[in-house]
Coordinates of C-alpha atoms in Angstrom, one line a residue:
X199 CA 25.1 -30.9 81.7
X200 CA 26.8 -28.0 82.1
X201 CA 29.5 -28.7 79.4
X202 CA 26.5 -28.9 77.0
X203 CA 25.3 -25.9 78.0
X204 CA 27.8 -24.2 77.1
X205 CA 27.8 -25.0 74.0
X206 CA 25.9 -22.5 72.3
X207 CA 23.6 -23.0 69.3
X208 CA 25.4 -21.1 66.6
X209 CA 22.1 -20.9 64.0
X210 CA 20.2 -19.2 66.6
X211 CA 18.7 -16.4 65.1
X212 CA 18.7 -14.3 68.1
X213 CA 22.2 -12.8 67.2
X214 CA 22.2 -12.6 63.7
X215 CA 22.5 -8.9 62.2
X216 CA 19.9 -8.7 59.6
X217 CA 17.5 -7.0 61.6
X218 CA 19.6 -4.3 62.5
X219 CA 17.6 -1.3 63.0
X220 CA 17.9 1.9 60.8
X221 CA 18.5 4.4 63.9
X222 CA 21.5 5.8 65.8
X223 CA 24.4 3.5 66.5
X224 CA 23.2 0.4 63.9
X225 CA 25.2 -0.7 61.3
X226 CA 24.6 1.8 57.9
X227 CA 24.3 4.7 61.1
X228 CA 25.5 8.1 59.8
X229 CA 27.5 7.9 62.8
X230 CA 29.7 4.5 61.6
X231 CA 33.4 4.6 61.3
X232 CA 34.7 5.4 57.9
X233 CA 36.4 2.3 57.0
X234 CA 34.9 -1.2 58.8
X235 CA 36.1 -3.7 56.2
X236 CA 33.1 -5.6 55.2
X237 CA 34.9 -9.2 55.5
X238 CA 35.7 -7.9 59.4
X239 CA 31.9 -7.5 60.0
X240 CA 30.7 -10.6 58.7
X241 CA 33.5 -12.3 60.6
X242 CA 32.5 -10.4 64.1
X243 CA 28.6 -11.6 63.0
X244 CA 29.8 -14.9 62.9
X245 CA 31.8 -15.0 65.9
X246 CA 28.8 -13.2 67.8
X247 CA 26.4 -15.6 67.1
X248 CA 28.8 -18.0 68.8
X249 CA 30.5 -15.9 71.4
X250 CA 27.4 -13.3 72.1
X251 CA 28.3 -10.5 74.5
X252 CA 28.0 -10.5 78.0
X253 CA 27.8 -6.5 78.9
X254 CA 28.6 -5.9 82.8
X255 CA 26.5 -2.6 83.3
X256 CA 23.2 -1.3 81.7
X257 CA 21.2 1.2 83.6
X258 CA 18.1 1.1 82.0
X259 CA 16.0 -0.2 84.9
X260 CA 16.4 3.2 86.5
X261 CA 16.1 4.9 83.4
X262 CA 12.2 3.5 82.9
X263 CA 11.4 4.4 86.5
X264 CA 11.8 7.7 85.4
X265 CA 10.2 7.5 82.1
X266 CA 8.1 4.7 82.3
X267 CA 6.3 4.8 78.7
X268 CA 8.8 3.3 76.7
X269 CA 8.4 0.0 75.0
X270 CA 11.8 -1.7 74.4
X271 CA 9.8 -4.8 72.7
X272 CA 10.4 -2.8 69.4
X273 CA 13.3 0.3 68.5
X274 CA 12.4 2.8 70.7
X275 CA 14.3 5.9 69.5
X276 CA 13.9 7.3 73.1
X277 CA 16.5 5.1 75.1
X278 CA 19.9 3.8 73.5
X279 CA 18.6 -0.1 74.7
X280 CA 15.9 -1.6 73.3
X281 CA 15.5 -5.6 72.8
X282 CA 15.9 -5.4 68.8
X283 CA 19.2 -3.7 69.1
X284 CA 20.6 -5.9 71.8
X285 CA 19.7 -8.2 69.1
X286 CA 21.5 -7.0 66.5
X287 CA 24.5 -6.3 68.4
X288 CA 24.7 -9.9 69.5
X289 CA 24.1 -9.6 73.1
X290 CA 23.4 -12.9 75.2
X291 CA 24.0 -11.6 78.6
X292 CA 23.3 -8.1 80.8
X293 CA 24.1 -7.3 84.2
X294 CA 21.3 -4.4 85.0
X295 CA 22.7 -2.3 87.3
X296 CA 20.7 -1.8 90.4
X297 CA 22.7 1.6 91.5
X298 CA 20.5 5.0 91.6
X299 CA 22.3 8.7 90.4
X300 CA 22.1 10.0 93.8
X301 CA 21.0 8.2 96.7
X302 CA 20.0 9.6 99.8
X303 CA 22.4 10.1 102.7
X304 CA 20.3 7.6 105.3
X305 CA 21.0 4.4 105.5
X306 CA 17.1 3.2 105.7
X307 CA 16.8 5.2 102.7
X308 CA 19.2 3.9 100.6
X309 CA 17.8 0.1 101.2
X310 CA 14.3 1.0 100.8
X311 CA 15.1 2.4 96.9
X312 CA 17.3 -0.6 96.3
X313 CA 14.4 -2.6 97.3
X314 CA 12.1 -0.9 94.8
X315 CA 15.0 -1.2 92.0
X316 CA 14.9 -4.9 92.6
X317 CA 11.2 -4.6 92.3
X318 CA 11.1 -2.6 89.3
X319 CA 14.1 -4.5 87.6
X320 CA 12.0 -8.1 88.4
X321 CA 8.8 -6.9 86.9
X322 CA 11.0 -5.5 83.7
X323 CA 12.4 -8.8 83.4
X324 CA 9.2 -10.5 83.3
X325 CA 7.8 -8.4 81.3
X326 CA 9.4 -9.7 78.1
X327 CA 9.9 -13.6 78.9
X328 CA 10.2 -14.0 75.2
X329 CA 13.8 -12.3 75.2
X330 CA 15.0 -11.9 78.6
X331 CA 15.6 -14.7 81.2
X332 CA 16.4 -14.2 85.3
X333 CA 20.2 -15.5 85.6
X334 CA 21.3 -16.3 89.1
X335 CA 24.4 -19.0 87.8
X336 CA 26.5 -19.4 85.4
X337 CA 24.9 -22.1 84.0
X338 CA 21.3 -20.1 83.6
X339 CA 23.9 -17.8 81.5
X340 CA 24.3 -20.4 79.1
X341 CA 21.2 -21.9 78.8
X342 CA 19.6 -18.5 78.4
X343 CA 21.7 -17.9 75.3
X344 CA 21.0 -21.8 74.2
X345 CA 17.7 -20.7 74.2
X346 CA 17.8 -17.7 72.6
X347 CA 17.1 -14.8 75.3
X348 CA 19.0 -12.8 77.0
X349 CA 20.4 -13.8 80.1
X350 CA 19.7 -11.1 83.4
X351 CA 21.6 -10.8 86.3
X352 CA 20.3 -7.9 88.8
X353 CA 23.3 -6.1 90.4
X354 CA 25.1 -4.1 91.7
X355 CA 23.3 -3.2 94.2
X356 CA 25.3 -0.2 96.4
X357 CA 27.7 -1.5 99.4
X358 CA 26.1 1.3 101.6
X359 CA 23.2 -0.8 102.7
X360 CA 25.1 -2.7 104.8
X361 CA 25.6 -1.3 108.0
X362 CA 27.3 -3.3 110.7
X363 CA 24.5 -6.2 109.2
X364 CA 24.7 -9.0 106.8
X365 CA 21.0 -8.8 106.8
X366 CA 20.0 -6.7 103.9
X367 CA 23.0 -8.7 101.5
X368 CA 21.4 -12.1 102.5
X369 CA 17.6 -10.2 101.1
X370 CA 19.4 -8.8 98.5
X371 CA 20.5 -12.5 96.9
X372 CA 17.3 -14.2 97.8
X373 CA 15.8 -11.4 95.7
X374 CA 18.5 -12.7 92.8
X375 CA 20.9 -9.8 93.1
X376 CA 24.5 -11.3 92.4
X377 CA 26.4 -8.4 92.4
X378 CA 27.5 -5.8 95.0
X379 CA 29.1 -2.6 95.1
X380 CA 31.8 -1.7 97.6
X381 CA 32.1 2.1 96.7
X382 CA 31.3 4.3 99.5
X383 CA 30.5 1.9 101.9
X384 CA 31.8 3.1 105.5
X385 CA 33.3 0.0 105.7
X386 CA 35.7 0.4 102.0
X387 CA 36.9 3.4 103.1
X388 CA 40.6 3.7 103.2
X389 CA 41.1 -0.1 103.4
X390 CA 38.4 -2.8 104.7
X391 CA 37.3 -2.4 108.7
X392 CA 36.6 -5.8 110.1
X393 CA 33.1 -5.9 109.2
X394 CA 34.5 -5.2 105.6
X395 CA 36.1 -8.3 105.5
X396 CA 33.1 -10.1 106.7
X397 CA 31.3 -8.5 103.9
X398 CA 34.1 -9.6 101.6
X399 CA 33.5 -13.6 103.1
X400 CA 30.2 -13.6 102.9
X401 CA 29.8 -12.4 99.4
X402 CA 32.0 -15.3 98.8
X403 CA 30.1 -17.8 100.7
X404 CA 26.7 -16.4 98.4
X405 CA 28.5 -16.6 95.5
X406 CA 28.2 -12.8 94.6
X407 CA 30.4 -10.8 92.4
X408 CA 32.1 -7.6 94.0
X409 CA 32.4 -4.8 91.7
X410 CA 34.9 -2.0 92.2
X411 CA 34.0 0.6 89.9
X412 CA 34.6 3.7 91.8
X413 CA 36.5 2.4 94.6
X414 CA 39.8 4.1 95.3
X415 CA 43.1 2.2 93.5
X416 CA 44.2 1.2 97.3
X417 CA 41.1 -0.1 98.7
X418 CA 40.4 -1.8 95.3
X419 CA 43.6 -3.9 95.4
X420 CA 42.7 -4.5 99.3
X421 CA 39.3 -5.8 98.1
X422 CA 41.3 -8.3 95.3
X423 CA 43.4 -9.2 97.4
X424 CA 41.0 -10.0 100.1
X425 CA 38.6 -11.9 98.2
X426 CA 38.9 -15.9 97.3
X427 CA 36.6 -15.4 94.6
X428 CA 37.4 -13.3 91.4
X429 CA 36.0 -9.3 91.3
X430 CA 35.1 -7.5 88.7
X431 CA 35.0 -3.8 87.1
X432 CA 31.6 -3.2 85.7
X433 CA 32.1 0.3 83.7
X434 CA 35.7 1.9 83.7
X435 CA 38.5 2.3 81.0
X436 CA 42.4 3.1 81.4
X437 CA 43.6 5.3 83.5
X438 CA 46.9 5.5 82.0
X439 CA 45.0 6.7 78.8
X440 CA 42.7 9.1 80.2
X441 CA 42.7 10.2 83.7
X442 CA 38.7 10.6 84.0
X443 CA 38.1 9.5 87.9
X444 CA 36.2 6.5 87.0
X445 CA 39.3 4.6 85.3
X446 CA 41.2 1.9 86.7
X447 CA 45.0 2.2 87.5
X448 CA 47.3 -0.4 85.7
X449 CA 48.0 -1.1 89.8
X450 CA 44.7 -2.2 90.1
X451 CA 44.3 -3.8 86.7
X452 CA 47.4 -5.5 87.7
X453 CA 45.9 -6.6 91.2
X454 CA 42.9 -8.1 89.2
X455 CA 45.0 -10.0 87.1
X456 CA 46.4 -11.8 89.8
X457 CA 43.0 -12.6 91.3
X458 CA 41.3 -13.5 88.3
X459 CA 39.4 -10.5 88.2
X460 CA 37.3 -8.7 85.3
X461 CA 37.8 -5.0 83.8
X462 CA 34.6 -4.3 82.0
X463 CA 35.3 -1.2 79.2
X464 CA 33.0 1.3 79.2
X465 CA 31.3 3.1 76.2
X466 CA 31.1 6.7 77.5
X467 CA 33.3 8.7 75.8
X468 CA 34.0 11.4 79.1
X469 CA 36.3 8.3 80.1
X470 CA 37.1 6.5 76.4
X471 CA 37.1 9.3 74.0
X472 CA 34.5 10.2 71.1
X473 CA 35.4 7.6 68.9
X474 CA 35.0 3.8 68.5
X475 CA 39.4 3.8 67.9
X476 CA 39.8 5.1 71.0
X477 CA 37.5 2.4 72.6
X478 CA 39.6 -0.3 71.1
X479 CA 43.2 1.5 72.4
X480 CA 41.3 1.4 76.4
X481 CA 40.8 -2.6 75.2
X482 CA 44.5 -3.0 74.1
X483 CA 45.7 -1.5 77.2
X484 CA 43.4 -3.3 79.2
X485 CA 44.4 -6.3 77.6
X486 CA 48.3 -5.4 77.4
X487 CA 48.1 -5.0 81.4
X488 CA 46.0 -7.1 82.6
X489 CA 46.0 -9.6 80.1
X490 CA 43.2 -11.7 78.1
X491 CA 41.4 -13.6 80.5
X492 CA 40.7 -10.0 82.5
X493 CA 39.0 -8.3 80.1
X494 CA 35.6 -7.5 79.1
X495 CA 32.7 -5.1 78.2
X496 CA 30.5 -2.9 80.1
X497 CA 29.1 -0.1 77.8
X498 CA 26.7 1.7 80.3
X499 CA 24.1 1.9 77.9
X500 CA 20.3 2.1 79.1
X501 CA 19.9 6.4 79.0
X502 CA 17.7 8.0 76.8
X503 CA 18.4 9.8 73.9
X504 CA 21.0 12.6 74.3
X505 CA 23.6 10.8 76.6
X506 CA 27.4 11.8 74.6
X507 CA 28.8 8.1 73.5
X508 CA 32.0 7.0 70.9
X509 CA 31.3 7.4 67.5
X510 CA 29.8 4.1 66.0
X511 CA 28.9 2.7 69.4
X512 CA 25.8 5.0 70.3
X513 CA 23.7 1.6 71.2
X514 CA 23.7 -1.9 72.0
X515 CA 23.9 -2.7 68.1
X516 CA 27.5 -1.2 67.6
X517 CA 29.2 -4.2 69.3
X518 CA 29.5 -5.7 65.6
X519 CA 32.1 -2.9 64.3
X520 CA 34.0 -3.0 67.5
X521 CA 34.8 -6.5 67.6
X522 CA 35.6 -6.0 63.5
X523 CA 37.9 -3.0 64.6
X524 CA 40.0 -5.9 66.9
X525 CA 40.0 -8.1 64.5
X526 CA 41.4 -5.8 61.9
X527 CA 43.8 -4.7 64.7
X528 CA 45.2 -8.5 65.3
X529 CA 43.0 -10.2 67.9
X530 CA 42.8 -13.6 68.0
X531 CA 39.1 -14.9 67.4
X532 CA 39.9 -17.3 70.9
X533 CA 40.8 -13.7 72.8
X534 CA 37.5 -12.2 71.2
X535 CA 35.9 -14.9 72.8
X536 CA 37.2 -14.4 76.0
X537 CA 36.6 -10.5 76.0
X538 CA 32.9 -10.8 74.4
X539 CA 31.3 -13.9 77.1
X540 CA 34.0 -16.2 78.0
X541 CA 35.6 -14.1 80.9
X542 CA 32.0 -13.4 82.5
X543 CA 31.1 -16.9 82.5
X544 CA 34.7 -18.0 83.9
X545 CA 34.3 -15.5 86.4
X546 CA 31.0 -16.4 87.5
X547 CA 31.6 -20.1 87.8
X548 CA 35.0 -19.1 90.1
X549 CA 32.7 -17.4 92.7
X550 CA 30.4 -20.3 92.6
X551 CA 33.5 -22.9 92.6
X552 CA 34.6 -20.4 95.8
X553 CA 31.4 -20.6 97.3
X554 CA 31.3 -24.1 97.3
X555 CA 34.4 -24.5 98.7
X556 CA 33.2 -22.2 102.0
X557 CA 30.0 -24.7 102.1
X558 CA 32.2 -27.2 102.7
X559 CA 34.5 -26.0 105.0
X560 CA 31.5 -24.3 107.1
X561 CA 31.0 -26.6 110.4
X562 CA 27.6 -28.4 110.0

């Protein structure tokens, strides 16, 4: 079954582009790229509704704790996400981060608020069963998109609730989170203390992703290195093209290539640039590193109005004209599908492939 599933229903009319909305960031946007060849557009429409994006970091269930009155069921001006422009931008899959601005320094702390993110990021969910769907595998991925809606992974959730306890992660993934963050844990230091490599196991054993945005280039390439399933970069861009903190290192995007791993590129323009070119030159490097099968998107959208972004990528919506800047810059369609959902989905199915593999070693 799983085979069928992911095939996906290419008339489904959830990621067509005629209802793009009229508002910042949509196609027609004062704020599009001069030139976006019209053939390129229809051909990235096409290839969308096929190959619909899989965006590894949205922050928008934080973002509507603190401003609970908007309604993303219709274009809400307000926030940069809203269910029609994840619509028209073709988007079949969102990992909605679970990580808060500034989180307290206690421990306690920090896992109480995680636990109302989960909470807050559950009831969102349900809240609009008509476009978005729980994900917990990679096959819920697929049969979200088959069915039209938008497939929801919770994560990450920060590595700093786990304190000398696998406790709190075993909660955390009953509770559907598949995604952990090592950065600033007291055990991902400098490198990985002991209990950091149990952490690093049994993420592995739950079949949940590690994401080391953030984490310094030594103890990323430790955390690879250490883990048998791939791990992933939720938000960063090139470091070798802009030296903004949150970038990765060709060492580590070179670490992640040999692990399988996943660089997700960001849309903030403090680490892309202000334009949607400069976007696709942190793609081609990406790519040119790390290679095609290690790249991916991660825009960071969910902030309300205001936030600085690229040029022609100001919302969910935008993914159209990037993926017709590629093609007019030479990308395969095949890579295209591996950048846009075929990387996430490999990646998720190698940590559950891993994760059976621990099952069956485990002594009964």
């Amino acid at each position: 079954m799983a085979d069928l599933q992911d095939e996906p229903n290419a008339g489904n009319p959830a990621y067509t582009l005629d209802t793009a909305p009229a508002g910042p960031g949509s196609v027609g946007a004062e704020d599009q790229p001069a030139v976006v060849p019209a053939g390129s557009l229809e051909r990235a429409a096409a290839l969308l509704s096929v190959h619909p994006v899989a965006d590894g970091h949205n922050t928008l269930v934080w973002t509507l704790r603190q401003s609970p009155y908007h309604d993303i069921d219709t274009t809400d001006l307000g926030v940069d996400t809203d269910i029609p422009r994840l619509r028209a931008g073709g988007v079949g899959a969102q990992f909605w981060s679970l990580m808060m601005p500034s989180e307290a320094a206690a421990a306690d702390q920090v896992v109480s608020d995680t636990l109302e993110q989960i909470d807050a990021a559950r009831a969102f969910v349900g809240r609009y069963p008509d476009s978005l769907c729980l994900a917990l595998t990679a096959d819920d991925m697929a049969d979200a998109r088959n069915r039209g809606r938008i497939a929801s992974f919770l994560g990450p959730v920060p590595g700093r609730t786990l304190i000398d306890s696998l406790g709190a992660l075993h909660a955390f993934h009953v509770l559907g989170v598949r995604i952990l963050a090592p950065a600033g844990a007291p055990w991902a230091q400098e490198g990985l203390t002991a209990f950091g490599h149990e952490v690093v196991k049994e993420t592995n054993r739950l079949a949940m992703l590690l994401d080391l945005t953030g984490c310094p280039p030594v103890v990323a390439c430790r955390i690879a290195s250490a883990s048998k399933a791939p791990v992933i970069v939720s938000h960063t861009a090139a470091a070798a093209l802009n030296g903004h903190p949150g970038n990765v290192t060709d060492e580590v995007l070179l670490a992640l290539r040999a692990a399988g791993g996943l660089a997700m590129v960001t849309f903030d323009s403090a680490q892309t640039g202000d334009s949607l070119h400069a976007v696709a030159d942190h793609l081609e490097h990406l790519r040119a590193v790390a290679g095609p099968h290690s790249v991916g998107l991660g825009a960071s959208f969910g902030t309300e109005h205001g936030t600085p972004r690229p040029a022609g990528l100001t919302d969910p919506s935008g993914y159209p004209r990037l993926v017709a800047e590629l093609l007019d810059r030479g990308w395969p369609e095949s890579e295209l599908s591996l950048l846009t959902w075929g990387n996430a989905q490999r990646v998720l199915r190698d940590a559950e492939f891993t994760a059976r593999a621990a099952h069956h070693r485990r002594p009964g």
